[in-house]
Amino acid sequence: MQTKKIFITRNIHPDAVSRLKSFAEVDIWPGETPPSEEFLKQKIAQVDGVITLLTDPLTSNVISSANPGLKVISQMAVGYDNIDIKTATEKGIPVGHTPGVLTETCADFTWALLLSLARRIHEAALEVSQGIWKPWGPDVLVGYDVYGATLGIIGFGRIGQAVARRARGFNMRILYTDPERHIDLENELNVEFCTLDEILSQSDFLSLHTYLSETTYHLINKERLAQMKKTALLINTSRGSVIDPTALEWALINKVIAGAALDVFEPEPIPAESPLLRMKNVLITPHIASASIHTRQRMAHMAVDNLIAGLEGKRLPFCANPQIYSK
Ligand code: GLV
């Protein structure tokens, strides 16, 4: 039997790579930044399976160049908006992803951002590291209370729900909006289903947990930001393009809202000239919500599980386009 060829677009956990090496020839992109679209196009034409990350442009053009024997695209992320699913599906290529394993890690991180932003921890730590320790004063680095405040959650899937679970310990009023109403969870988590308008106008903290689609692209635009409280803080650990970056700049410069904590941005990396980088009430991290040692290891193994199933012609355990199996 001919040895299978695999391409991995970045170095992933060595234990996961070893599992693959036991039966396939594995080629790993050595860079820390993603391979180009052109490079991916050449690679995908030569291999039987590929493990990708959310930074890799798996465009229609790339997928259309795939080796006719390409059995699987396995993405090491829960989101897969970087992959042209339509083209993959048309070509009968299963696309794997890694839902579930990163839920709690991302919810923890969302809370880390929320608390830091509310209590100005990033700002205070920066001052201290720069040698500025302002003497205790009644209004030095005062922030917003979290306990008892209203938290709005847009997108009530696994991560949104995990964020709500943590909010109960802070005795918060929790509002959510989602295409689907989750009546069973409303009692269990003490959450209230709201319209988007209600959530925008009532939340002290607004946290985004929706995936990126045509409907959620620039969901948070100028009009919607204008509906928020002047004291509201916006947290985004979903996808950068859920927020219109120009509208957010406008809202923060004009004090339409009080601050933002963003783990994702449109585009990534955030351009060096963005005024948001110089605002004290803005906390930006480089898309690391799932970055815990344990979770990244589990994600790598899950991506390998999907890849192996694909190579063996079996149904992927976590498939983003299961419709290919009903064809
Ligand atoms: C992270 O953003 C992911 O989609 O896994």
PDB file of N, CA, C and O in Angstrom, residues 99-161:
ATOM      1  N   PRO A  99     -14.967  21.009  17.983  1.00  0.00           N
ATOM      2  CA  PRO A  99     -15.892  21.633  18.935  1.00  0.00           C
ATOM      3  C   PRO A  99     -15.823  20.975  20.311  1.00  0.00           C
ATOM      4  O   PRO A  99     -15.341  19.849  20.439  1.00  0.00           O
ATOM      5  N   GLY A 100     -16.302  21.686  21.308  1.00  0.00           N
ATOM      6  CA  GLY A 100     -16.450  21.073  22.640  1.00  0.00           C
ATOM      7  C   GLY A 100     -15.222  21.168  23.511  1.00  0.00           C
ATOM      8  O   GLY A 100     -15.281  21.719  24.603  1.00  0.00           O
ATOM      9  N   VAL A 101     -14.074  20.729  23.009  1.00  0.00           N
ATOM     10  CA  VAL A 101     -12.881  20.667  23.882  1.00  0.00           C
ATOM     11  C   VAL A 101     -12.419  22.022  24.388  1.00  0.00           C
ATOM     12  O   VAL A 101     -11.749  22.108  25.408  1.00  0.00           O
ATOM     13  N   LEU A 102     -12.735  23.065  23.648  1.00  0.00           N
ATOM     14  CA  LEU A 102     -12.208  24.371  24.057  1.00  0.00           C
ATOM     15  C   LEU A 102     -13.241  25.255  24.751  1.00  0.00           C
ATOM     16  O   LEU A 102     -12.951  26.394  25.130  1.00  0.00           O
ATOM     17  N   THR A 103     -14.434  24.713  24.966  1.00  0.00           N
ATOM     18  CA  THR A 103     -15.525  25.521  25.524  1.00  0.00           C
ATOM     19  C   THR A 103     -15.149  26.198  26.847  1.00  0.00           C
ATOM     20  O   THR A 103     -15.251  27.425  26.991  1.00  0.00           O
ATOM     21  N   GLU A 104     -14.722  25.397  27.822  1.00  0.00           N
ATOM     22  CA  GLU A 104     -14.465  25.957  29.160  1.00  0.00           C
ATOM     23  C   GLU A 104     -13.254  26.889  29.141  1.00  0.00           C
ATOM     24  O   GLU A 104     -13.243  27.921  29.814  1.00  0.00           O
ATOM     25  N   THR A 105     -12.251  26.526  28.348  1.00  0.00           N
ATOM     26  CA  THR A 105     -11.046  27.359  28.254  1.00  0.00           C
ATOM     27  C   THR A 105     -11.393  28.737  27.682  1.00  0.00           C
ATOM     28  O   THR A 105     -10.914  29.765  28.168  1.00  0.00           O
ATOM     29  N   CYS A 106     -12.235  28.749  26.653  1.00  0.00           N
ATOM     30  CA  CYS A 106     -12.634  30.034  26.048  1.00  0.00           C
ATOM     31  C   CYS A 106     -13.521  30.831  27.003  1.00  0.00           C
ATOM     32  O   CYS A 106     -13.411  32.060  27.073  1.00  0.00           O
ATOM     33  N   ALA A 107     -14.388  30.121  27.737  1.00  0.00           N
ATOM     34  CA  ALA A 107     -15.256  30.831  28.691  1.00  0.00           C
ATOM     35  C   ALA A 107     -14.403  31.432  29.814  1.00  0.00           C
ATOM     36  O   ALA A 107     -14.628  32.574  30.241  1.00  0.00           O
ATOM     37  N   ASP A 108     -13.409  30.703  30.292  1.00  0.00           N
ATOM     38  CA  ASP A 108     -12.500  31.254  31.316  1.00  0.00           C
ATOM     39  C   ASP A 108     -11.855  32.540  30.804  1.00  0.00           C
ATOM     40  O   ASP A 108     -11.774  33.546  31.498  1.00  0.00           O
ATOM     41  N   PHE A 109     -11.394  32.461  29.557  1.00  0.00           N
ATOM     42  CA  PHE A 109     -10.665  33.611  29.007  1.00  0.00           C
ATOM     43  C   PHE A 109     -11.591  34.815  28.815  1.00  0.00           C
ATOM     44  O   PHE A 109     -11.195  35.963  29.047  1.00  0.00           O
ATOM     45  N   THR A 110     -12.820  34.547  28.408  1.00  0.00           N
ATOM     46  CA  THR A 110     -13.793  35.633  28.251  1.00  0.00           C
ATOM     47  C   THR A 110     -13.940  36.356  29.593  1.00  0.00           C
ATOM     48  O   THR A 110     -13.972  37.587  29.663  1.00  0.00           O
ATOM     49  N   TRP A 111     -14.011  35.553  30.663  1.00  0.00           N
ATOM     50  CA  TRP A 111     -14.135  36.146  31.995  1.00  0.00           C
ATOM     51  C   TRP A 111     -12.874  36.896  32.413  1.00  0.00           C
ATOM     52  O   TRP A 111     -12.960  37.929  33.096  1.00  0.00           O
ATOM     53  N   ALA A 112     -11.734  36.386  32.004  1.00  0.00           N
ATOM     54  CA  ALA A 112     -10.479  37.092  32.321  1.00  0.00           C
ATOM     55  C   ALA A 112     -10.498  38.471  31.667  1.00  0.00           C
ATOM     56  O   ALA A 112     -10.152  39.489  32.289  1.00  0.00           O
ATOM     57  N   LEU A 113     -10.955  38.530  30.418  1.00  0.00           N
ATOM     58  CA  LEU A 113     -11.025  39.824  29.714  1.00  0.00           C
ATOM     59  C   LEU A 113     -12.045  40.742  30.384  1.00  0.00           C
ATOM     60  O   LEU A 113     -11.785  41.928  30.609  1.00  0.00           O
ATOM     61  N   LEU A 114     -13.211  40.159  30.693  1.00  0.00           N
ATOM     62  CA  LEU A 114     -14.295  40.963  31.278  1.00  0.00           C
ATOM     63  C   LEU A 114     -13.837  41.601  32.600  1.00  0.00           C
ATOM     64  O   LEU A 114     -13.987  42.803  32.832  1.00  0.00           O
ATOM     65  N   LEU A 115     -13.237  40.784  33.452  1.00  0.00           N
ATOM     66  CA  LEU A 115     -12.815  41.294  34.762  1.00  0.00           C
ATOM     67  C   LEU A 115     -11.675  42.305  34.632  1.00  0.00           C
ATOM     68  O   LEU A 115     -11.658  43.331  35.320  1.00  0.00           O
ATOM     69  N   SER A 116     -10.733  42.012  33.736  1.00  0.00           N
ATOM     70  CA  SER A 116      -9.601  42.940  33.565  1.00  0.00           C
ATOM     71  C   SER A 116     -10.087  44.294  33.074  1.00  0.00           C
ATOM     72  O   SER A 116      -9.641  45.336  33.546  1.00  0.00           O
ATOM     73  N   LEU A 117     -11.000  44.236  32.087  1.00  0.00           N
ATOM     74  CA  LEU A 117     -11.493  45.486  31.520  1.00  0.00           C
ATOM     75  C   LEU A 117     -12.302  46.262  32.553  1.00  0.00           C
ATOM     76  O   LEU A 117     -12.125  47.475  32.730  1.00  0.00           O
ATOM     77  N   ALA A 118     -13.195  45.541  33.256  1.00  0.00           N
ATOM     78  CA  ALA A 118     -14.070  46.218  34.226  1.00  0.00           C
ATOM     79  C   ALA A 118     -13.242  46.875  35.331  1.00  0.00           C
ATOM     80  O   ALA A 118     -13.510  48.002  35.732  1.00  0.00           O
ATOM     81  N   ARG A 119     -12.218  46.181  35.817  1.00  0.00           N
ATOM     82  CA  ARG A 119     -11.452  46.671  36.968  1.00  0.00           C
ATOM     83  C   ARG A 119     -10.107  47.265  36.558  1.00  0.00           C
ATOM     84  O   ARG A 119      -9.256  47.531  37.392  1.00  0.00           O
ATOM     85  N   ARG A 120      -9.925  47.481  35.251  1.00  0.00           N
ATOM     86  CA  ARG A 120      -8.766  48.188  34.691  1.00  0.00           C
ATOM     87  C   ARG A 120      -7.438  47.532  35.090  1.00  0.00           C
ATOM     88  O   ARG A 120      -6.437  48.218  35.322  1.00  0.00           O
ATOM     89  N   ILE A 121      -7.437  46.218  35.170  1.00  0.00           N
ATOM     90  CA  ILE A 121      -6.245  45.502  35.618  1.00  0.00           C
ATOM     91  C   ILE A 121      -5.088  45.683  34.627  1.00  0.00           C
ATOM     92  O   ILE A 121      -3.935  45.891  35.029  1.00  0.00           O
ATOM     93  N   HIS A 122      -5.387  45.612  33.318  1.00  0.00           N
ATOM     94  CA  HIS A 122      -4.328  45.755  32.303  1.00  0.00           C
ATOM     95  C   HIS A 122      -3.667  47.123  32.406  1.00  0.00           C
ATOM     96  O   HIS A 122      -2.453  47.256  32.317  1.00  0.00           O
ATOM     97  N   GLU A 123      -4.506  48.136  32.635  1.00  0.00           N
ATOM     98  CA  GLU A 123      -4.016  49.513  32.717  1.00  0.00           C
ATOM     99  C   GLU A 123      -3.163  49.696  33.979  1.00  0.00           C
ATOM    100  O   GLU A 123      -2.081  50.287  33.933  1.00  0.00           O
ATOM    101  N   ALA A 124      -3.657  49.153  35.094  1.00  0.00           N
ATOM    102  CA  ALA A 124      -2.962  49.293  36.377  1.00  0.00           C
ATOM    103  C   ALA A 124      -1.614  48.566  36.337  1.00  0.00           C
ATOM    104  O   ALA A 124      -0.585  49.109  36.759  1.00  0.00           O
ATOM    105  N   ALA A 125      -1.619  47.340  35.768  1.00  0.00           N
ATOM    106  CA  ALA A 125      -0.381  46.547  35.728  1.00  0.00           C
ATOM    107  C   ALA A 125       0.657  47.239  34.839  1.00  0.00           C
ATOM    108  O   ALA A 125       1.854  47.235  35.148  1.00  0.00           O
ATOM    109  N   LEU A 126       0.178  47.837  33.748  1.00  0.00           N
ATOM    110  CA  LEU A 126       1.106  48.545  32.848  1.00  0.00           C
ATOM    111  C   LEU A 126       1.742  49.725  33.566  1.00  0.00           C
ATOM    112  O   LEU A 126       2.955  49.933  33.511  1.00  0.00           O
ATOM    113  N   GLU A 127       0.928  50.489  34.286  1.00  0.00           N
ATOM    114  CA  GLU A 127       1.473  51.637  35.026  1.00  0.00           C
ATOM    115  C   GLU A 127       2.524  51.176  36.023  1.00  0.00           C
ATOM    116  O   GLU A 127       3.604  51.749  36.112  1.00  0.00           O
ATOM    117  N   VAL A 128       2.220  50.141  36.790  1.00  0.00           N
ATOM    118  CA  VAL A 128       3.163  49.676  37.820  1.00  0.00           C
ATOM    119  C   VAL A 128       4.455  49.207  37.165  1.00  0.00           C
ATOM    120  O   VAL A 128       5.554  49.539  37.616  1.00  0.00           O
ATOM    121  N   SER A 129       4.339  48.471  36.034  1.00  0.00           N
ATOM    122  CA  SER A 129       5.568  47.977  35.394  1.00  0.00           C
ATOM    123  C   SER A 129       6.369  49.132  34.801  1.00  0.00           C
ATOM    124  O   SER A 129       7.565  49.019  34.587  1.00  0.00           O
ATOM    125  N   GLN A 130       5.715  50.261  34.556  1.00  0.00           N
ATOM    126  CA  GLN A 130       6.437  51.439  34.044  1.00  0.00           C
ATOM    127  C   GLN A 130       6.956  52.321  35.186  1.00  0.00           C
ATOM    128  O   GLN A 130       7.409  53.441  34.976  1.00  0.00           O
ATOM    129  N   GLY A 131       6.834  51.836  36.412  1.00  0.00           N
ATOM    130  CA  GLY A 131       7.350  52.584  37.571  1.00  0.00           C
ATOM    131  C   GLY A 131       6.375  53.620  38.118  1.00  0.00           C
ATOM    132  O   GLY A 131       6.724  54.453  38.950  1.00  0.00           O
ATOM    133  N   ILE A 132       5.127  53.570  37.615  1.00  0.00           N
ATOM    134  CA  ILE A 132       4.140  54.545  38.119  1.00  0.00           C
ATOM    135  C   ILE A 132       3.241  53.849  39.127  1.00  0.00           C
ATOM    136  O   ILE A 132       2.396  53.019  38.742  1.00  0.00           O
ATOM    137  N   TRP A 133       3.433  54.101  40.386  1.00  0.00           N
ATOM    138  CA  TRP A 133       2.541  53.562  41.424  1.00  0.00           C
ATOM    139  C   TRP A 133       1.864  54.773  42.056  1.00  0.00           C
ATOM    140  O   TRP A 133       2.426  55.422  42.942  1.00  0.00           O
ATOM    141  N   LYS A 134       0.686  55.087  41.535  1.00  0.00           N
ATOM    142  CA  LYS A 134       0.003  56.273  42.069  1.00  0.00           C
ATOM    143  C   LYS A 134      -0.423  55.957  43.495  1.00  0.00           C
ATOM    144  O   LYS A 134      -0.918  54.866  43.762  1.00  0.00           O
ATOM    145  N   PRO A 135      -0.239  56.885  44.427  1.00  0.00           N
ATOM    146  CA  PRO A 135      -0.670  56.612  45.796  1.00  0.00           C
ATOM    147  C   PRO A 135      -2.176  56.314  45.834  1.00  0.00           C
ATOM    148  O   PRO A 135      -2.923  56.823  44.988  1.00  0.00           O
ATOM    149  N   TRP A 136      -2.581  55.499  46.794  1.00  0.00           N
ATOM    150  CA  TRP A 136      -4.002  55.170  46.937  1.00  0.00           C
ATOM    151  C   TRP A 136      -4.797  56.465  46.928  1.00  0.00           C
ATOM    152  O   TRP A 136      -4.453  57.422  47.632  1.00  0.00           O
ATOM    153  N   GLY A 137      -5.822  56.535  46.095  1.00  0.00           N
ATOM    154  CA  GLY A 137      -6.638  57.750  46.053  1.00  0.00           C
ATOM    155  C   GLY A 137      -8.066  57.373  45.757  1.00  0.00           C
ATOM    156  O   GLY A 137      -8.305  56.342  45.121  1.00  0.00           O
ATOM    157  N   PRO A 138      -9.021  58.195  46.182  1.00  0.00           N
ATOM    158  CA  PRO A 138     -10.433  57.825  46.031  1.00  0.00           C
ATOM    159  C   PRO A 138     -10.831  57.529  44.586  1.00  0.00           C
ATOM    160  O   PRO A 138     -11.720  56.725  44.345  1.00  0.00           O
ATOM    161  N   ASP A 139     -10.185  58.155  43.612  1.00  0.00           N
ATOM    162  CA  ASP A 139     -10.592  57.879  42.230  1.00  0.00           C
ATOM    163  C   ASP A 139      -9.459  57.320  41.368  1.00  0.00           C
ATOM    164  O   ASP A 139      -9.505  57.395  40.148  1.00  0.00           O
ATOM    165  N   VAL A 140      -8.448  56.741  42.020  1.00  0.00           N
ATOM    166  CA  VAL A 140      -7.352  56.166  41.228  1.00  0.00           C
ATOM    167  C   VAL A 140      -7.799  54.817  40.650  1.00  0.00           C
ATOM    168  O   VAL A 140      -8.183  53.912  41.391  1.00  0.00           O
ATOM    169  N   LEU A 141      -7.754  54.728  39.334  1.00  0.00           N
ATOM    170  CA  LEU A 141      -8.052  53.487  38.610  1.00  0.00           C
ATOM    171  C   LEU A 141      -9.392  52.845  39.018  1.00  0.00           C
ATOM    172  O   LEU A 141      -9.495  51.627  39.134  1.00  0.00           O
ATOM    173  N   VAL A 142     -10.366  53.691  39.243  1.00  0.00           N
ATOM    174  CA  VAL A 142     -11.668  53.131  39.601  1.00  0.00           C
ATOM    175  C   VAL A 142     -12.327  52.538  38.336  1.00  0.00           C
ATOM    176  O   VAL A 142     -12.201  53.074  37.251  1.00  0.00           O
ATOM    177  N   GLY A 143     -12.997  51.419  38.536  1.00  0.00           N
ATOM    178  CA  GLY A 143     -13.623  50.740  37.397  1.00  0.00           C
ATOM    179  C   GLY A 143     -15.087  50.451  37.654  1.00  0.00           C
ATOM    180  O   GLY A 143     -15.735  51.142  38.451  1.00  0.00           O
ATOM    181  N   TYR A 144     -15.578  49.424  36.978  1.00  0.00           N
ATOM    182  CA  TYR A 144     -17.003  49.081  37.080  1.00  0.00           C
ATOM    183  C   TYR A 144     -17.199  47.820  37.913  1.00  0.00           C
ATOM    184  O   TYR A 144     -16.419  46.877  37.800  1.00  0.00           O
ATOM    185  N   ASP A 145     -18.281  47.791  38.712  1.00  0.00           N
ATOM    186  CA  ASP A 145     -18.620  46.571  39.447  1.00  0.00           C
ATOM    187  C   ASP A 145     -19.146  45.515  38.491  1.00  0.00           C
ATOM    188  O   ASP A 145     -19.924  45.818  37.578  1.00  0.00           O
ATOM    189  N   VAL A 146     -18.731  44.289  38.749  1.00  0.00           N
ATOM    190  CA  VAL A 146     -19.229  43.162  37.960  1.00  0.00           C
ATOM    191  C   VAL A 146     -20.370  42.489  38.734  1.00  0.00           C
ATOM    192  O   VAL A 146     -21.413  42.174  38.169  1.00  0.00           O
ATOM    193  N   TYR A 147     -20.161  42.293  40.015  1.00  0.00           N
ATOM    194  CA  TYR A 147     -21.154  41.631  40.860  1.00  0.00           C
ATOM    195  C   TYR A 147     -22.491  42.375  40.749  1.00  0.00           C
ATOM    196  O   TYR A 147     -22.537  43.599  40.928  1.00  0.00           O
ATOM    197  N   GLY A 148     -23.527  41.645  40.415  1.00  0.00           N
ATOM    198  CA  GLY A 148     -24.864  42.249  40.364  1.00  0.00           C
ATOM    199  C   GLY A 148     -25.179  43.012  39.084  1.00  0.00           C
ATOM    200  O   GLY A 148     -26.293  43.508  38.928  1.00  0.00           O
ATOM    201  N   ALA A 149     -24.220  43.113  38.151  1.00  0.00           N
ATOM    202  CA  ALA A 149     -24.474  43.864  36.904  1.00  0.00           C
ATOM    203  C   ALA A 149     -25.238  42.980  35.901  1.00  0.00           C
ATOM    204  O   ALA A 149     -25.493  41.804  36.157  1.00  0.00           O
ATOM    205  N   THR A 150     -25.584  43.567  34.760  1.00  0.00           N
ATOM    206  CA  THR A 150     -26.312  42.814  33.719  1.00  0.00           C
ATOM    207  C   THR A 150     -25.353  42.396  32.610  1.00  0.00           C
ATOM    208  O   THR A 150     -24.646  43.233  32.047  1.00  0.00           O
ATOM    209  N   LEU A 151     -25.355  41.105  32.351  1.00  0.00           N
ATOM    210  CA  LEU A 151     -24.495  40.554  31.297  1.00  0.00           C
ATOM    211  C   LEU A 151     -25.364  40.148  30.113  1.00  0.00           C
ATOM    212  O   LEU A 151     -26.328  39.387  30.277  1.00  0.00           O
ATOM    213  N   GLY A 152     -25.023  40.636  28.932  1.00  0.00           N
ATOM    214  CA  GLY A 152     -25.724  40.230  27.711  1.00  0.00           C
ATOM    215  C   GLY A 152     -24.834  39.281  26.918  1.00  0.00           C
ATOM    216  O   GLY A 152     -23.640  39.550  26.757  1.00  0.00           O
ATOM    217  N   ILE A 153     -25.434  38.197  26.451  1.00  0.00           N
ATOM    218  CA  ILE A 153     -24.655  37.216  25.686  1.00  0.00           C
ATOM    219  C   ILE A 153     -25.291  37.073  24.307  1.00  0.00           C
ATOM    220  O   ILE A 153     -26.469  36.706  24.191  1.00  0.00           O
ATOM    221  N   ILE A 154     -24.528  37.378  23.288  1.00  0.00           N
ATOM    222  CA  ILE A 154     -25.051  37.214  21.920  1.00  0.00           C
ATOM    223  C   ILE A 154     -24.468  35.922  21.360  1.00  0.00           C
ATOM    224  O   ILE A 154     -23.257  35.805  21.185  1.00  0.00           O
ATOM    225  N   GLY A 155     -25.337  34.943  21.122  1.00  0.00           N
ATOM    226  CA  GLY A 155     -24.895  33.613  20.663  1.00  0.00           C
ATOM    227  C   GLY A 155     -24.858  32.691  21.869  1.00  0.00           C
ATOM    228  O   GLY A 155     -23.949  32.789  22.688  1.00  0.00           O
ATOM    229  N   PHE A 156     -25.869  31.824  21.974  1.00  0.00           N
ATOM    230  CA  PHE A 156     -25.969  31.000  23.186  1.00  0.00           C
ATOM    231  C   PHE A 156     -25.700  29.533  22.857  1.00  0.00           C
ATOM    232  O   PHE A 156     -26.498  28.648  23.158  1.00  0.00           O
ATOM    233  N   GLY A 157     -24.548  29.316  22.229  1.00  0.00           N
ATOM    234  CA  GLY A 157     -24.086  27.938  22.004  1.00  0.00           C
ATOM    235  C   GLY A 157     -23.276  27.503  23.209  1.00  0.00           C
ATOM    236  O   GLY A 157     -23.409  28.066  24.306  1.00  0.00           O
ATOM    237  N   ARG A 158     -22.415  26.514  22.987  1.00  0.00           N
ATOM    238  CA  ARG A 158     -21.641  25.946  24.108  1.00  0.00           C
ATOM    239  C   ARG A 158     -20.867  27.012  24.895  1.00  0.00           C
ATOM    240  O   ARG A 158     -20.907  27.048  26.127  1.00  0.00           O
ATOM    241  N   ILE A 159     -20.151  27.898  24.181  1.00  0.00           N
ATOM    242  CA  ILE A 159     -19.298  28.854  24.895  1.00  0.00           C
ATOM    243  C   ILE A 159     -20.150  29.924  25.592  1.00  0.00           C
ATOM    244  O   ILE A 159     -19.906  30.263  26.758  1.00  0.00           O
ATOM    245  N   GLY A 160     -21.152  30.414  24.892  1.00  0.00           N
ATOM    246  CA  GLY A 160     -22.053  31.402  25.507  1.00  0.00           C
ATOM    247  C   GLY A 160     -22.661  30.853  26.797  1.00  0.00           C
ATOM    248  O   GLY A 160     -22.760  31.540  27.819  1.00  0.00           O
ATOM    249  N   GLN A 161     -23.072  29.590  26.751  1.00  0.00           N
ATOM    250  CA  GLN A 161     -23.676  28.964  27.952  1.00  0.00           C
ATOM    251  C   GLN A 161     -22.646  28.837  29.076  1.00  0.00           C
ATOM    252  O   GLN A 161     -22.955  29.055  30.249  1.00  0.00           O
TER     253      GLN A 161
END
